[in-house]
XYZ file of C-alpha atoms in Angstrom:
172
model
C 99.685 87.784 79.118
C 97.746 88.967 76.124
C 98.051 89.054 72.392
C 97.837 92.458 70.764
C 97.964 93.723 67.206
C 97.154 97.312 66.219
C 96.388 98.214 62.631
C 95.110 101.444 61.115
C 91.572 100.027 60.955
C 91.481 98.806 64.539
C 93.058 96.725 67.243
C 92.947 92.989 67.860
C 93.321 92.113 71.521
C 93.208 88.674 73.001
C 94.070 85.357 71.499
C 94.308 81.682 72.361
C 97.366 82.147 74.600
C 96.023 85.207 76.445
C 95.058 84.951 80.084
C 95.958 85.480 83.705
C 98.657 83.528 85.506
C 99.813 83.563 89.122
C 102.767 82.348 91.134
C 102.589 81.570 94.838
C 106.286 80.692 95.177
C 108.096 83.815 94.029
C 107.943 82.956 90.323
C 109.422 79.446 90.365
C 106.149 77.973 89.086
C 103.123 79.530 87.387
C 99.462 78.527 87.285
C 96.935 79.616 84.649
C 93.916 80.993 86.535
C 92.083 82.315 83.471
C 89.389 79.651 83.736
C 88.820 79.877 87.474
C 85.300 80.266 88.835
C 83.814 83.669 88.042
C 86.272 84.646 85.293
C 84.738 85.681 81.952
C 84.420 82.975 79.317
C 86.308 83.111 76.040
C 89.433 84.940 75.048
C 90.849 87.708 77.189
C 92.786 90.762 76.149
C 94.724 93.151 78.353
C 94.269 92.765 82.106
C 95.074 95.425 84.696
C 95.811 93.878 88.108
C 95.722 95.628 91.489
C 96.296 94.514 95.064
C 96.329 96.453 98.321
C 98.529 96.012 101.374
C 95.341 96.469 103.415
C 94.028 93.045 102.276
C 96.711 90.765 100.788
C 94.139 88.157 99.706
C 92.134 90.548 97.519
C 92.973 90.865 93.832
C 91.243 93.115 91.327
C 91.362 92.442 87.594
C 90.289 94.959 84.981
C 89.712 92.402 82.218
C 89.266 92.942 78.494
C 87.106 89.997 77.454
C 85.250 89.003 74.314
C 82.235 88.024 76.442
C 82.112 90.303 79.523
C 84.729 93.008 79.909
C 84.876 94.753 83.247
C 86.213 94.837 86.769
C 86.471 91.509 88.598
C 87.407 90.808 92.210
C 88.844 87.852 94.078
C 89.101 87.631 97.861
C 91.127 84.408 97.855
C 94.195 85.258 95.729
C 92.517 84.437 92.431
C 90.851 81.113 93.186
C 87.314 82.511 92.841
C 86.241 85.709 91.092
C 83.130 87.860 91.014
C 82.081 90.479 88.493
C 81.978 93.980 90.006
C 81.439 96.598 87.294
C 81.388 97.293 83.582
C 81.500 101.082 83.996
C 82.142 102.174 80.415
C 84.718 104.846 81.270
C 87.190 102.436 82.889
C 86.904 99.711 80.228
C 87.170 101.939 77.140
C 90.235 101.539 74.896
C 91.781 98.519 76.634
C 94.765 98.464 74.279
C 95.766 101.897 75.577
C 94.559 102.139 79.173
C 93.353 99.331 81.498
C 95.494 100.342 84.440
C 94.168 99.920 87.939
C 95.616 100.908 91.307
C 94.450 99.973 94.810
C 95.282 102.243 97.724
C 97.710 100.591 100.159
C 95.709 101.677 103.231
C 92.214 100.727 101.992
C 91.480 97.743 99.734
C 88.165 99.324 98.693
C 89.801 102.489 97.300
C 90.625 102.122 93.612
C 92.068 104.491 91.040
C 91.563 103.943 87.311
C 93.570 106.251 85.064
C 91.869 106.238 81.663
C 90.875 108.981 79.238
C 90.018 110.815 82.462
C 90.833 109.890 86.069
C 88.253 107.836 87.974
C 88.166 106.705 91.585
C 86.052 104.347 93.637
C 85.739 104.150 97.404
C 83.520 101.033 97.439
C 85.641 98.400 95.735
C 84.691 99.424 92.207
C 80.909 99.260 92.473
C 80.574 102.998 91.780
C 83.014 105.415 90.167
C 83.547 109.163 90.364
C 85.265 111.464 87.898
C 88.233 113.351 89.339
C 89.080 116.869 88.105
C 91.947 116.905 85.659
C 94.433 119.150 83.922
C 94.176 117.318 80.602
C 93.275 113.822 79.442
C 94.869 110.399 78.914
C 95.852 109.400 82.444
C 98.460 106.676 82.817
C 99.673 106.247 86.388
C 98.476 106.736 89.951
C 100.307 106.431 93.254
C 98.971 106.632 96.784
C 101.645 107.166 99.426
C 101.681 104.092 101.710
C 102.777 106.303 104.633
C 100.307 109.132 104.016
C 97.084 108.189 102.169
C 96.284 111.878 101.696
C 99.216 112.216 99.280
C 98.306 111.006 95.785
C 100.224 111.578 92.561
C 98.777 110.947 89.088
C 100.241 111.478 85.637
C 98.593 112.299 82.322
C 99.474 113.724 78.942
C 99.300 117.166 80.560
C 101.892 116.350 83.213
C 101.446 115.524 86.871
C 98.791 116.320 89.463
C 99.213 116.047 93.214
C 96.662 115.828 95.988
C 97.569 116.344 99.626
C 93.946 115.872 100.725
C 93.231 112.274 99.657
C 91.783 113.401 96.326
C 89.471 116.098 97.695
C 91.570 118.805 96.006
C 94.263 118.638 93.331
C 97.153 120.856 92.284
C 96.148 123.395 89.642
C 92.530 123.606 90.856
C 90.721 125.900 93.264
């Protein structure tokens, strides 16, 4: 959950009730894990969460924070966290972007649709820029049955890769 207010002179994200919660019983009860070991101190804004079928204990959080915004990782379902990256391109404009997707076949493969499309093959330590048809990316999907098939959307429409991101529709 996060508090958000956008005015013409800027956005206010975060607030005293903002944070990250989890349920381990299908939503019957919820636990605030915002203050768990390794999480950034202070108020949090928008948080993009990603998990992969390849490692059901790993959770990634793309966290807007007043003290240390960036990509965080937990390998024990959110009990402990470690800071991974503050790559400027994936943490820019958190009120608008901050989406994160983990490939279902590889927990180290991440996709971050932002102003441009970025991918990581090493759990978010390094990021590469993907070719694009426009800007403002919003969604990414990796086929759980065929990891070579990836679909992303942006303000220019949709792009498809049938080669695991090596080539994209509309590009030579």
